[in-house]
Each structure stands twice: as C-alpha cells, then as structure tokens.
PDB file of C-alpha atoms in Angstrom:
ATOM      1  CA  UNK A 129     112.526  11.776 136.618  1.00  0.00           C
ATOM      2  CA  UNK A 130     115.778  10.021 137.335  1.00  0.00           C
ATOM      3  CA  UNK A 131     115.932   9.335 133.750  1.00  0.00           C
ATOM      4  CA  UNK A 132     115.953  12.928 133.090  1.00  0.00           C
ATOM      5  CA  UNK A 133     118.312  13.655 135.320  1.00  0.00           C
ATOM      6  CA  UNK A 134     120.900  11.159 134.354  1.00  0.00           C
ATOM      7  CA  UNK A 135     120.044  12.448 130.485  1.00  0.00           C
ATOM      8  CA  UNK A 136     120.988  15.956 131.214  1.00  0.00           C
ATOM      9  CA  UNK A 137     124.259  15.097 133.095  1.00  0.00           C
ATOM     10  CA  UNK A 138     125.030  12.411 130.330  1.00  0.00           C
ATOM     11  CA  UNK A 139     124.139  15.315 127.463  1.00  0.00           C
ATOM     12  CA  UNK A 140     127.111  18.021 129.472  1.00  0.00           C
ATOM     13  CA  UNK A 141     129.914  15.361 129.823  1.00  0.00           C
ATOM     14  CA  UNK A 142     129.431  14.695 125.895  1.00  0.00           C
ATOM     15  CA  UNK A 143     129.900  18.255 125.355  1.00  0.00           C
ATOM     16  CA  UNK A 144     132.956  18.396 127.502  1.00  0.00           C
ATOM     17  CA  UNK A 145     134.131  15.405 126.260  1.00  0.00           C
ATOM     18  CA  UNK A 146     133.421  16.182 122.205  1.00  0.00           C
ATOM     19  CA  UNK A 147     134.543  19.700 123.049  1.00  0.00           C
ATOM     20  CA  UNK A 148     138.191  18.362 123.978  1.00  0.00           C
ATOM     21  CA  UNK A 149     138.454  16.020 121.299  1.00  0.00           C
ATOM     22  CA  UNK A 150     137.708  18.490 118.460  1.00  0.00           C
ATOM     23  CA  UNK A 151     139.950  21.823 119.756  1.00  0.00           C
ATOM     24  CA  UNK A 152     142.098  22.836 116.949  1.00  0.00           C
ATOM     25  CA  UNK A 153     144.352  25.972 116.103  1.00  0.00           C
ATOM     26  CA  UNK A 154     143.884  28.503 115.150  1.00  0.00           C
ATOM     27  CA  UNK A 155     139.916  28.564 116.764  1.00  0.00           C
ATOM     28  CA  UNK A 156     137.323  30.350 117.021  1.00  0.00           C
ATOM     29  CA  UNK A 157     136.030  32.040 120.669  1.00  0.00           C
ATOM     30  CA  UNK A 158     132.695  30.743 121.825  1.00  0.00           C
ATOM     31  CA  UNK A 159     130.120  33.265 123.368  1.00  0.00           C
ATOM     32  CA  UNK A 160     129.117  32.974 127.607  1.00  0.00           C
ATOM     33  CA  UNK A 161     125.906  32.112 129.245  1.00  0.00           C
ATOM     34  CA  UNK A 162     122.705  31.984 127.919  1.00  0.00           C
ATOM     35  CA  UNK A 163     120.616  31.337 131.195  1.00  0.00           C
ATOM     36  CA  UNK A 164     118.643  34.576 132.596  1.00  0.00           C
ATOM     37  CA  UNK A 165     120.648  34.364 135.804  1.00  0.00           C
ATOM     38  CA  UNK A 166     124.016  34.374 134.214  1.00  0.00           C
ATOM     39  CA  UNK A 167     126.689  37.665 134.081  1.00  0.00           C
ATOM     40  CA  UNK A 168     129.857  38.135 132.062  1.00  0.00           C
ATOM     41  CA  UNK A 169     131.784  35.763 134.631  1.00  0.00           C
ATOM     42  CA  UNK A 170     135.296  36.761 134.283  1.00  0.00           C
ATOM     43  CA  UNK A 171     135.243  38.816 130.864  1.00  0.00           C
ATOM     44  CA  UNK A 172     134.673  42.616 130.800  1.00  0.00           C
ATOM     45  CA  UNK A 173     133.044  44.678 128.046  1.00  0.00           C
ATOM     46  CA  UNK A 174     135.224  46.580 126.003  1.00  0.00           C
ATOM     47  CA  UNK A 175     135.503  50.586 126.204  1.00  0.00           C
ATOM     48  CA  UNK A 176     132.600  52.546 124.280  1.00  0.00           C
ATOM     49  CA  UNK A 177     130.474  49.186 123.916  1.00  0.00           C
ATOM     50  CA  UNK A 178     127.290  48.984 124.646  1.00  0.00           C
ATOM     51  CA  UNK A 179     125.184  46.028 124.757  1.00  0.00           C
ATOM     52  CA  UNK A 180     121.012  45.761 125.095  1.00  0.00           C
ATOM     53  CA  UNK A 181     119.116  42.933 125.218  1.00  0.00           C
ATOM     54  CA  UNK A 182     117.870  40.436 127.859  1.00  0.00           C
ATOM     55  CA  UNK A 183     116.367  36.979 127.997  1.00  0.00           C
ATOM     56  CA  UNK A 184     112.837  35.465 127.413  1.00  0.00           C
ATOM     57  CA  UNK A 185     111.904  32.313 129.540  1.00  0.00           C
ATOM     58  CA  UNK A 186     109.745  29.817 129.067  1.00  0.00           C
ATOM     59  CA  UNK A 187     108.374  27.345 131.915  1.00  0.00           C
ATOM     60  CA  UNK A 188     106.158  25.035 133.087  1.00  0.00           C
ATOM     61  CA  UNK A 189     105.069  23.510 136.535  1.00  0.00           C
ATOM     62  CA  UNK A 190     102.460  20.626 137.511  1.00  0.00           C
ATOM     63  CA  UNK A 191     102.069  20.344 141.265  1.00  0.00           C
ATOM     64  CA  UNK A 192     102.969  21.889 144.400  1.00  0.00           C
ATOM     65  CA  UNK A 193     106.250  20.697 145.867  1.00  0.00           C
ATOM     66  CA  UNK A 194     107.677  20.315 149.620  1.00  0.00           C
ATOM     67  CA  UNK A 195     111.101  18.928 150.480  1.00  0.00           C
ATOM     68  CA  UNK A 196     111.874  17.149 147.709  1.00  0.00           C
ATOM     69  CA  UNK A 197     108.831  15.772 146.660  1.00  0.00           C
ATOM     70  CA  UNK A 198     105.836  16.533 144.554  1.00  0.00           C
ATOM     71  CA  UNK A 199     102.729  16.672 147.006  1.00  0.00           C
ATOM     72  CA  UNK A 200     100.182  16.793 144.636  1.00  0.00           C
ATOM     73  CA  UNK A 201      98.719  17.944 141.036  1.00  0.00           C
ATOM     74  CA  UNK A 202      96.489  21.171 142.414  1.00  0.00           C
ATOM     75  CA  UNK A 203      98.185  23.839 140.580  1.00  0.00           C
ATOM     76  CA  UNK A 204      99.491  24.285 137.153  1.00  0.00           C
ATOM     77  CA  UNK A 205     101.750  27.338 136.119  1.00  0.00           C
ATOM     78  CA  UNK A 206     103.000  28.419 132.586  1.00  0.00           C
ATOM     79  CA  UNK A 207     105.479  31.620 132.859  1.00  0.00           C
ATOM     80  CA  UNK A 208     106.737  33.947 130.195  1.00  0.00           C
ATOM     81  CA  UNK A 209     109.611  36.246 131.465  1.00  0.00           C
ATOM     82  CA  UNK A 210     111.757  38.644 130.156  1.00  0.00           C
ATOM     83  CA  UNK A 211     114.864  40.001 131.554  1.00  0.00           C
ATOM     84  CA  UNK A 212     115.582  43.591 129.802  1.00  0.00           C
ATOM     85  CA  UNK A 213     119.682  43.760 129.959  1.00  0.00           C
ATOM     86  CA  UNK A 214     122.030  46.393 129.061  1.00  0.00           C
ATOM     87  CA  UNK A 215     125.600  47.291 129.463  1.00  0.00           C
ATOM     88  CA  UNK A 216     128.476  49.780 128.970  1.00  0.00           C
ATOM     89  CA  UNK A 217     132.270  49.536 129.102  1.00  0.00           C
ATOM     90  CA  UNK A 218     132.978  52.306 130.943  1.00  0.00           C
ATOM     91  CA  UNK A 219     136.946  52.036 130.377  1.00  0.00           C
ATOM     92  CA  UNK A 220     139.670  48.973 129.933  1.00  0.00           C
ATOM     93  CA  UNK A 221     138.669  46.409 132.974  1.00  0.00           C
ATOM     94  CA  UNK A 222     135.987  48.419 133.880  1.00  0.00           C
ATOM     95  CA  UNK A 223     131.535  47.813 132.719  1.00  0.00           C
ATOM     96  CA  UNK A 224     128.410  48.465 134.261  1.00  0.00           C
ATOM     97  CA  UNK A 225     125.636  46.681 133.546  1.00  0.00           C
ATOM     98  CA  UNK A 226     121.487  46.592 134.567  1.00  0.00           C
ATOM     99  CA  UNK A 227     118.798  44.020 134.675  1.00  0.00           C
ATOM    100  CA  UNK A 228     115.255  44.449 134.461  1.00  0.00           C
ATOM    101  CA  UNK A 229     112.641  41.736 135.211  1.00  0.00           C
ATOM    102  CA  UNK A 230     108.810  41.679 133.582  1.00  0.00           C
ATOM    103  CA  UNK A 231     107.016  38.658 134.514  1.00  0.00           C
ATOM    104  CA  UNK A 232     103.729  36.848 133.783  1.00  0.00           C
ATOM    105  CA  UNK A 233     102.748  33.793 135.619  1.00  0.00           C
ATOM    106  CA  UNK A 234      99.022  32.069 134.977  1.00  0.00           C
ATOM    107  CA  UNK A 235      98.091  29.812 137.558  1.00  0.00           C
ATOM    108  CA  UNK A 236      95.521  27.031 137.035  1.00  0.00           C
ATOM    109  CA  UNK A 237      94.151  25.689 140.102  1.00  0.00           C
ATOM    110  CA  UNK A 238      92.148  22.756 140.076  1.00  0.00           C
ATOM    111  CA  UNK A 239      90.233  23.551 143.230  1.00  0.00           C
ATOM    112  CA  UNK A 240      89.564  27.157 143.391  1.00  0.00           C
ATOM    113  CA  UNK A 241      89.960  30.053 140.691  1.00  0.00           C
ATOM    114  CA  UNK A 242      93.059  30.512 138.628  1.00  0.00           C
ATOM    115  CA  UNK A 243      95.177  33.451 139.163  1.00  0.00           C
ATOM    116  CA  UNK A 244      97.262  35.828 137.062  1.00  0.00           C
ATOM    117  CA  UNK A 245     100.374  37.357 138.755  1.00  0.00           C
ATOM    118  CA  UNK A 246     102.575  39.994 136.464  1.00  0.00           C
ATOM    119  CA  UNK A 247     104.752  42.760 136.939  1.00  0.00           C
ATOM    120  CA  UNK A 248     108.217  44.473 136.783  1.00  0.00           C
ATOM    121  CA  UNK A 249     110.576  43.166 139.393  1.00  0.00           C
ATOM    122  CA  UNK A 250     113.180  45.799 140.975  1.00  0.00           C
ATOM    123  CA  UNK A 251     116.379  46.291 138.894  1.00  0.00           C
ATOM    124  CA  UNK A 252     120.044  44.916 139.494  1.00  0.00           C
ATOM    125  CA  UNK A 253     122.748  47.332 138.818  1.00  0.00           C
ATOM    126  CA  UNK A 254     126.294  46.199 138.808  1.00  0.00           C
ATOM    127  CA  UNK A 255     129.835  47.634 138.349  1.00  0.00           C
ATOM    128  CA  UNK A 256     132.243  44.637 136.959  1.00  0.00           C
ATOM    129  CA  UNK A 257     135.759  44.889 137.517  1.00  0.00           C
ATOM    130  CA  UNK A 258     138.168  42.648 135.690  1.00  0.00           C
ATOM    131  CA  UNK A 259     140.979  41.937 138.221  1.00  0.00           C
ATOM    132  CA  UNK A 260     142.879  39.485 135.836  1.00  0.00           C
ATOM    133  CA  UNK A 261     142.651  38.856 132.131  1.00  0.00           C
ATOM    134  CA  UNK A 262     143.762  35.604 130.044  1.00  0.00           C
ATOM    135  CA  UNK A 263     144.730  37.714 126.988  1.00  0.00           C
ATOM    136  CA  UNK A 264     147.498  39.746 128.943  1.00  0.00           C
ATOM    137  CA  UNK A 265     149.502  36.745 129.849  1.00  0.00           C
ATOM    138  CA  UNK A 266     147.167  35.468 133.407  1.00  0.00           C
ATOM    139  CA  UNK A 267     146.157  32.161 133.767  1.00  0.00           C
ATOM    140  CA  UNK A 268     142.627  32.840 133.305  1.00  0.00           C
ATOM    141  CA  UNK A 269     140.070  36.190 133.214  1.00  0.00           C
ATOM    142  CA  UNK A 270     138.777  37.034 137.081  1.00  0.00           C
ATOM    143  CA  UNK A 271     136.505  39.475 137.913  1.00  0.00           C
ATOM    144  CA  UNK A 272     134.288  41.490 140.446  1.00  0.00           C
ATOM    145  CA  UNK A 273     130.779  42.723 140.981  1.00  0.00           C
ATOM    146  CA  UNK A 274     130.049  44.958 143.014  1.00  0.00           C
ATOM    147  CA  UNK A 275     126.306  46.442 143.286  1.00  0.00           C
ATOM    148  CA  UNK A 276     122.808  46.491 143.980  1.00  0.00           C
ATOM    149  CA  UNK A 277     119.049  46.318 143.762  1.00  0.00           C
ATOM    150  CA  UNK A 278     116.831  49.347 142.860  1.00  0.00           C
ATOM    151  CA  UNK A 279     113.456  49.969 143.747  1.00  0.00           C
ATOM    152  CA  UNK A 280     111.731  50.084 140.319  1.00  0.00           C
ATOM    153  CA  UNK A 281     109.130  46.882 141.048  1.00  0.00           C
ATOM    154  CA  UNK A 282     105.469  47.945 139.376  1.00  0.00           C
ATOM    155  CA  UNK A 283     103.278  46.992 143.312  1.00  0.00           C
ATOM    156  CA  UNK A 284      99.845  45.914 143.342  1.00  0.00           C
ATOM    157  CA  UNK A 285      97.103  43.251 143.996  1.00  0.00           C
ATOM    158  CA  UNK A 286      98.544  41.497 140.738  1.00  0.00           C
ATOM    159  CA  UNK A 287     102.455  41.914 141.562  1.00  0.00           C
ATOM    160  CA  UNK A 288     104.463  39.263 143.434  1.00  0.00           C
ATOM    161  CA  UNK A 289     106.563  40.114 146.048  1.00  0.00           C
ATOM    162  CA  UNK A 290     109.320  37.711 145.653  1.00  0.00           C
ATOM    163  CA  UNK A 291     110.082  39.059 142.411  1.00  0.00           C
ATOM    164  CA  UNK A 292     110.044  42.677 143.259  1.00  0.00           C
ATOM    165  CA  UNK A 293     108.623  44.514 146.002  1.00  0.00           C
ATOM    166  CA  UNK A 294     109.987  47.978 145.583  1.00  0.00           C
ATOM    167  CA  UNK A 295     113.236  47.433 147.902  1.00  0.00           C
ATOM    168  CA  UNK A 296     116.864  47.949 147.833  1.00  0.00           C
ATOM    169  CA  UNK A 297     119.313  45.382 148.289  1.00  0.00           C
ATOM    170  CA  UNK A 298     123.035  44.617 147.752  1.00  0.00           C
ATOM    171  CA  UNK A 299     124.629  42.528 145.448  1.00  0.00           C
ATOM    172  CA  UNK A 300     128.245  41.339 144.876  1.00  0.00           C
ATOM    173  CA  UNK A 301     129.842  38.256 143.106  1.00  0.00           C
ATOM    174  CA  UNK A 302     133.534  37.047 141.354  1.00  0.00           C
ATOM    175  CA  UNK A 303     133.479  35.014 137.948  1.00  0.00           C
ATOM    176  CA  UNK A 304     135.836  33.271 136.192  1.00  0.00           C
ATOM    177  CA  UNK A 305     136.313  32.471 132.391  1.00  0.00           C
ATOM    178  CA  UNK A 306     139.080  30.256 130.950  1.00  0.00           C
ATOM    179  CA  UNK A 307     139.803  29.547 126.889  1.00  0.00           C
ATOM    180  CA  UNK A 308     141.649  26.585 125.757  1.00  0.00           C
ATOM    181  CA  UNK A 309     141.392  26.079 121.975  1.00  0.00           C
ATOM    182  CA  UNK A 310     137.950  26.342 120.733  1.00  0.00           C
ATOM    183  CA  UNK A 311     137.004  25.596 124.587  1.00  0.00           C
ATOM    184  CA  UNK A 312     135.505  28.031 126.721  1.00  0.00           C
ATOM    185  CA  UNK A 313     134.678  27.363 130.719  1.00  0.00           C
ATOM    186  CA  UNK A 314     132.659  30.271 132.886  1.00  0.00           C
ATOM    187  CA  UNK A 315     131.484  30.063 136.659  1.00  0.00           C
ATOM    188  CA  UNK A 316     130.586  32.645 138.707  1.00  0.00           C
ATOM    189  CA  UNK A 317     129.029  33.069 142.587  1.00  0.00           C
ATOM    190  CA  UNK A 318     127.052  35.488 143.729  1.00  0.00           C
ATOM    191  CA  UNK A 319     125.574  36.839 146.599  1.00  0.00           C
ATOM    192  CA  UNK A 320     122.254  39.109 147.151  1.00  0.00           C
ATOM    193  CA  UNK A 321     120.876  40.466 150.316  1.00  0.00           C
ATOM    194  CA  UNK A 322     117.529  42.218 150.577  1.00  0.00           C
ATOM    195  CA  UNK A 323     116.047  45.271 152.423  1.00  0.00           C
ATOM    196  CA  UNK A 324     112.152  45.895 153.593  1.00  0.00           C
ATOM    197  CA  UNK A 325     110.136  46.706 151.136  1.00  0.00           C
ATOM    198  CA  UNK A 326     106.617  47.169 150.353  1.00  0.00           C
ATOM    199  CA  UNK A 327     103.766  45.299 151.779  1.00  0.00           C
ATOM    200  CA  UNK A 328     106.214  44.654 154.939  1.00  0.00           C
ATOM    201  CA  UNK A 329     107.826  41.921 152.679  1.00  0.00           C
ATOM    202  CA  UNK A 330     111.451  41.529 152.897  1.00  0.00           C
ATOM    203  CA  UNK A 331     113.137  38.848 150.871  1.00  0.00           C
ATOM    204  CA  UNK A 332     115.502  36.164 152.375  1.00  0.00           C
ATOM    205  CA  UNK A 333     119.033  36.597 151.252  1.00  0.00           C
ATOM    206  CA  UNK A 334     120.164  34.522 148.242  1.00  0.00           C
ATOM    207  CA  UNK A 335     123.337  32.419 146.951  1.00  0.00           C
ATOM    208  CA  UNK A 336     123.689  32.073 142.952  1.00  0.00           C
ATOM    209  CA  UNK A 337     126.875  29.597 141.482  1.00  0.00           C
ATOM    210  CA  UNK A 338     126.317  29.293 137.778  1.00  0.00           C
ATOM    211  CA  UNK A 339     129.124  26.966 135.614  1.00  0.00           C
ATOM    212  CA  UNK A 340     128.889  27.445 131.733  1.00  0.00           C
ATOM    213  CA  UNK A 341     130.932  25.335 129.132  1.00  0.00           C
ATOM    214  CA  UNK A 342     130.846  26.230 125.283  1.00  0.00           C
ATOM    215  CA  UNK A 343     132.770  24.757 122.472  1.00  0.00           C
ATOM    216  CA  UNK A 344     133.029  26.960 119.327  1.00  0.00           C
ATOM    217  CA  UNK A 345     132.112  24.839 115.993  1.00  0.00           C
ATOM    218  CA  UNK A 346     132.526  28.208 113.605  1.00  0.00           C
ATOM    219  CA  UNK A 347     132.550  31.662 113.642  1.00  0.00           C
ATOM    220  CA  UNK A 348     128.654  31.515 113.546  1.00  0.00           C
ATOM    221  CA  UNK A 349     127.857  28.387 115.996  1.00  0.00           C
ATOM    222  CA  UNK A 350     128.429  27.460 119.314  1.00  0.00           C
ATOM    223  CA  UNK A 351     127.117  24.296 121.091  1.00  0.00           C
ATOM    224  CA  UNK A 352     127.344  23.338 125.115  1.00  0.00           C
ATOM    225  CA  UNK A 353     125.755  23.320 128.212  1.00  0.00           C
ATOM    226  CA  UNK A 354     125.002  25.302 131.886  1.00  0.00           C
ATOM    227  CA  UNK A 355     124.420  24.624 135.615  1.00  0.00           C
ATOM    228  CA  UNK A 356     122.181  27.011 137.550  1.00  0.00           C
ATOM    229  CA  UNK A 357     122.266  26.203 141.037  1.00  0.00           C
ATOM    230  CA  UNK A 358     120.138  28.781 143.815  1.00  0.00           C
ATOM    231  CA  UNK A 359     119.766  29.018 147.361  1.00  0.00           C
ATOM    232  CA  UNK A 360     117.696  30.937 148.980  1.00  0.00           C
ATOM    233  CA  UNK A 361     116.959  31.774 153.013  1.00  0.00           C
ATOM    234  CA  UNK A 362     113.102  32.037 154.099  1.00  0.00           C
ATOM    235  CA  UNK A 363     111.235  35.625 153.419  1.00  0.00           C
ATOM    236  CA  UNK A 364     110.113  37.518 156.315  1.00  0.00           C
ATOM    237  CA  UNK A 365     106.154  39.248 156.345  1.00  0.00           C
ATOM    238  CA  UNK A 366     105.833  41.830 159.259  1.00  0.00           C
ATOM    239  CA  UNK A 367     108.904  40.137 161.307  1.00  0.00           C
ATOM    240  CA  UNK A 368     107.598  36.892 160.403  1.00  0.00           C
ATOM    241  CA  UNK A 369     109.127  33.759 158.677  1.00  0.00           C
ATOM    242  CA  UNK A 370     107.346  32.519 155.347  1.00  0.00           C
ATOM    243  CA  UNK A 371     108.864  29.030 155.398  1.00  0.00           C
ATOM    244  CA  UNK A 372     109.702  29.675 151.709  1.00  0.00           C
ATOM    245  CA  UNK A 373     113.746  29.020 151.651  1.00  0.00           C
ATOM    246  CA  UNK A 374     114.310  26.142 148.963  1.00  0.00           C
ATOM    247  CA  UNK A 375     117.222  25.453 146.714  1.00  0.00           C
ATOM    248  CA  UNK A 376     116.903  24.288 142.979  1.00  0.00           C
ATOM    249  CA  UNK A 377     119.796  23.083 140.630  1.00  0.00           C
ATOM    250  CA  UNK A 378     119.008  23.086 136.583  1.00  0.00           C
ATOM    251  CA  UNK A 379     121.199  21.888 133.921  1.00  0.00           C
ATOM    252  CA  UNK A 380     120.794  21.714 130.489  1.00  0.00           C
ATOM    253  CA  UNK A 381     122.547  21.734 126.778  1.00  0.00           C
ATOM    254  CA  UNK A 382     122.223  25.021 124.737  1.00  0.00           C
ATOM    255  CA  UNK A 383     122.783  26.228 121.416  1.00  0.00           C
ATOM    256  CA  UNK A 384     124.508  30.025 120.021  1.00  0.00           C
ATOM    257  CA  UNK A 385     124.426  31.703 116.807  1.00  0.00           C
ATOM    258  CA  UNK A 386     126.880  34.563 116.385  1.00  0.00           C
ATOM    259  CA  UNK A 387     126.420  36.835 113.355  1.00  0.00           C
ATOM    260  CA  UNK A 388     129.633  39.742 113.706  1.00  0.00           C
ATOM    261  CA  UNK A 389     128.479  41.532 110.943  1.00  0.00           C
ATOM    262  CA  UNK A 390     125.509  43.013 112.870  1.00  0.00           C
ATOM    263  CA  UNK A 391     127.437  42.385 116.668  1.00  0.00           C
ATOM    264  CA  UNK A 392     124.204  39.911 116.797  1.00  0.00           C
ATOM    265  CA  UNK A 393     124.502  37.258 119.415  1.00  0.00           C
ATOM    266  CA  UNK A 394     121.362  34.449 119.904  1.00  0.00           C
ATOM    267  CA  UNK A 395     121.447  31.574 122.416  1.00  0.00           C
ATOM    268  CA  UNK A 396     119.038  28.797 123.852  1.00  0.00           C
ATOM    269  CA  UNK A 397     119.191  26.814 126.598  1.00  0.00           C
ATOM    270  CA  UNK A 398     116.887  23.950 127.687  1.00  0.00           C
ATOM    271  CA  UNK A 399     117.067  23.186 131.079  1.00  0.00           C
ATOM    272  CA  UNK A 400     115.470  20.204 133.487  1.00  0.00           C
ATOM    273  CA  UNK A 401     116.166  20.349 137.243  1.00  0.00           C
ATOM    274  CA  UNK A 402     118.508  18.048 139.044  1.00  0.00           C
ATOM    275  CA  UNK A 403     117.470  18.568 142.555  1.00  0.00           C
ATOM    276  CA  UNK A 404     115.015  20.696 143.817  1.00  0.00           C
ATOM    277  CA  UNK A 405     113.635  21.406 147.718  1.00  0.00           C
ATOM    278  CA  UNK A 406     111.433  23.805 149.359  1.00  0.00           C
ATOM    279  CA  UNK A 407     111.234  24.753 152.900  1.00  0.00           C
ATOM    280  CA  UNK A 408     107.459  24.764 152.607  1.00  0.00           C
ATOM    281  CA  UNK A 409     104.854  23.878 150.058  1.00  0.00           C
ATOM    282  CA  UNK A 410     105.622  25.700 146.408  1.00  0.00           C
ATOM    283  CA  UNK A 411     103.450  25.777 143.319  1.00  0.00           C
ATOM    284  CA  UNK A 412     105.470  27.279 140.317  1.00  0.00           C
ATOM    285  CA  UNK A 413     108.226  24.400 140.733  1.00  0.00           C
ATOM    286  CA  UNK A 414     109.271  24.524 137.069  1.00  0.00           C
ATOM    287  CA  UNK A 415     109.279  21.183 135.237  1.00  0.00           C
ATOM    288  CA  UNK A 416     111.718  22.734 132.646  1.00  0.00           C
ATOM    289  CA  UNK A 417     112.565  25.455 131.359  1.00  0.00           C
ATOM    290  CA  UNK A 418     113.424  27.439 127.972  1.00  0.00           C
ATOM    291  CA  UNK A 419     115.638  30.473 127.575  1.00  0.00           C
ATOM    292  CA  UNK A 420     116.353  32.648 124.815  1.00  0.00           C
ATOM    293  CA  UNK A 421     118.898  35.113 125.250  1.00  0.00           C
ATOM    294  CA  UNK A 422     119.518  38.113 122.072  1.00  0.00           C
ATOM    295  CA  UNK A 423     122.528  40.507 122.746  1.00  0.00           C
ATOM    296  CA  UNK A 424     122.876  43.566 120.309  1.00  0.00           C
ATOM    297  CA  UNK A 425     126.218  45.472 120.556  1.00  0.00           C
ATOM    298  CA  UNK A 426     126.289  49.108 119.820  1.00  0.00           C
ATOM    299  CA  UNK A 427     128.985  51.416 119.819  1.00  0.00           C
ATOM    300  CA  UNK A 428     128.675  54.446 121.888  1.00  0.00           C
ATOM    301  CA  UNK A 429     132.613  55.709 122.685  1.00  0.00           C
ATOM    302  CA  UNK A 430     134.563  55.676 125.231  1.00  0.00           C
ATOM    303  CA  UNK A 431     133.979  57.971 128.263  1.00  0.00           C
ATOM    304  CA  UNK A 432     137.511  58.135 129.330  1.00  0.00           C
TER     305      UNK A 432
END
C-alpha cells in the first residue's frame, strides 16, 4: 500500500515538474477537474452558455475498515455512479450550476446475503460568483459559491441515506484558478451542512478541499493530476450518533481530450487513496477509483 502511495505522489510531482519544464508561448489553456467532487474553482461560465453533463465513477472495495486499518475481508463492494451536471452563465461573473447523484452499490458479503443499495441522491444547487479574474489584469481568478441541497433523493428500503435522504442543506465554498504558460493550477474548499431528513437521518456536516494541476500538450490534450481530500462529522439517527465521521484523501494522474469544434470536453482520472480513517467500522472503503467526466457546451443566450 505504501508503494502505492508513494507512486501516486511520485506520478503528480512529475507532472508539475514536466509541466514547468515544457511551458512555451504562445500556449494552449488546459481544461479543470475531472473528479465527481470538483466545481469550476475560480473560473465562471460565460454569458448564454450552457453546459450538461456529469461524471461516471468506477470503484472498488475489499474489507471493512476502522481507524486506519483494514479489519477484515467480509464485504466486497463494486459501485457505478453518475453525477448528472449542468450549468448556465447567467451574466459576466455570474453561473449557476446543479448536481444530481444516481448510485448503484452491490455488496458481496461473505457471511450473510449480498445487498444492492441504489438511488438518486438529493441535488446541489449553486450560484458562482467570480470576485476576481486573471484575464482582466488580477493575479489570479477567485470565486464564490453560494447554495444548497434540494430534496429530490428517490427513499426506500433500497436507498442509502448518506447519499440522499430527502433533506435540505446549505452549501458554500471559494476556488481559485491560476494560468502560467501552458500551466493551469485549481483548488477549491467547501463546506456543506445538512438538515433532518427522512427516516430521522440527518447527515454530519462535511469539509471538501480539492487541488487540480493540468498542463496543456495541444489544443486537443491535456495531461495532470488531482487531490480529493473529505472530512466528514458523525451522522445522527433519531438524536443519536452513528460513529460514521471518517476522512479520506485520493490522488491520482488524469488524462483530457478537448474537441472545440463540437464544445466536447472528456477527462479521466484514476485515483488511489493516500490516507483514509473511519470513526467506526466502514465497508465501501474504495480501493481506487475511476472517473470519467463528459461536458457538452450549448449555447442558449444571454438572459441579461
């Protein structure tokens, strides 16, 4: 596992490192994150875009974790989610955007029956407001979100509450995106607090910081890599605690073809965790993961 780990890190500081070597003028502008938990950092979308799309992800578990440590080989899990994704510049500095989450996790248990769990997860809906942009003179694009969660979660004896239970919740978050050359660097933070929702479940609050570096080979191809680090606060059922708070970091190189012609934009990242560690005992502790991420821009007009 350690050799993993030291792979991954070794596989971003090439990147960085080939990335700064090769920057030439005039270049070309590399696309942002691929991951499923990744927003438009510091960039807004233009006026009259719109963009649809989402991410499909891959992963695979063998064990249940606590701590930091794999406890034992009981229960295997294979997901396949998608994230449904659109979004609209609504004027200059100004987007909103939506995420949708349909899941389907198969659980193999050695010891007992295995167990489908599938669903739609409630919806994120953000506004993101550029506060500073690169290409007006600043030092670097900054921006804002400012939002929520919507009760659209499908509930039932198949659903899972962690992933949507039919509650509200607010969201908010700044990002950052800085180009040098062919060179571009994204981070972003952000914060999500849950209401009560169905079956008495309320989800603990959670902290997101996602770093994103992409060097642009052509007009067609990028190549890079991305952090995903998440914290999360213990659940509450009825009043009481779950024991479920954990915190898991992935990292991982990815790959982005770019085709203008159509506004087409494809991305995949591979990502292995760096450190994970759960509050209480977790199956579906994934082993890695693989994301595909397909953007289609569209243009609708302006509303102002």
């Amino acid at each position: 596992m350690y050799q993993v780990k030291i792979g991954v890190l070794a596989c971003l500081l090439v990147s960085l490192l080939c990335g700064a070597a090769l920057a030439e003028e005039p270049a070309p502008k590399a696309w942002g994150g691929v991951g499923s938990t990744f927003g438009p950092c510091g960039l807004s979308m233009p006026a009259g875009l719109f963009a649809v799309g989402g991410n499909v992800v891959f992963a695979k578990s063998n064990g249940i974790w606590k701590g930091s440590k794999r406890q034992n080989g009981n229960i295997k899990t294979s997901k396949l989610n998608e994230i449904f994704k659109t979004r609209y510049g609504i004027m200059d500095g100004l987007d909103i955007r939506t995420a949708t989450p349909v899941y389907n996790v198969h659980l193999d248990k050695t010891n007992a029956g295995n167990r489908e769990t599938y669903g739609i997860g409630d919806t994120a809906v953000l506004l993101h407001k550029r506060l500073y942009d690169q290409n007006k003179g600043d030092w670097l694009s900054v921006a804002l979100d400012l939002g929520g969660i919507v009760p659209t979660a499908s509930v039932g004896s198949h659903s899972s509450d962690f992933v949507g239970n039919d509650a509200w919740g607010f969201m908010t978050g700044l990002g950052a995106t800085y180009f040098i050359g062919a060179n571009r660097f994204d981070t972003e933070v952000n914060f999500a607090t849950f209401a009560e929702g169905a079956k008495d479940y309320e989800k603990g609050d959670r902290l997101r910081w996602n770093l994103g570096y992409a060097y642009a080979l052509s007009d067609r191809w990028d190549i890079g890599a991305e952090s995903s680090w998440e914290m999360s606060e213990e659940s509450q059922y009825m009043g009481i605690g779950q024991q479920n708070a954990y915190v898991e970091w992935y990292v991982g190189p990815k790959v982005v073809y770019k085709y203008k012609p159509w506004k087409l934009f494809t991305g995949l990242v591979a990502k292995a965790p760096v450190h994970r560690w759960y509050e209480g005992n977790k199956a579906g502790s994934d082993d890695y993961r693989l994301e595909l991420k397909m953007i289609k821009i569209l243009d609708f007009g302006s509303l102002f």
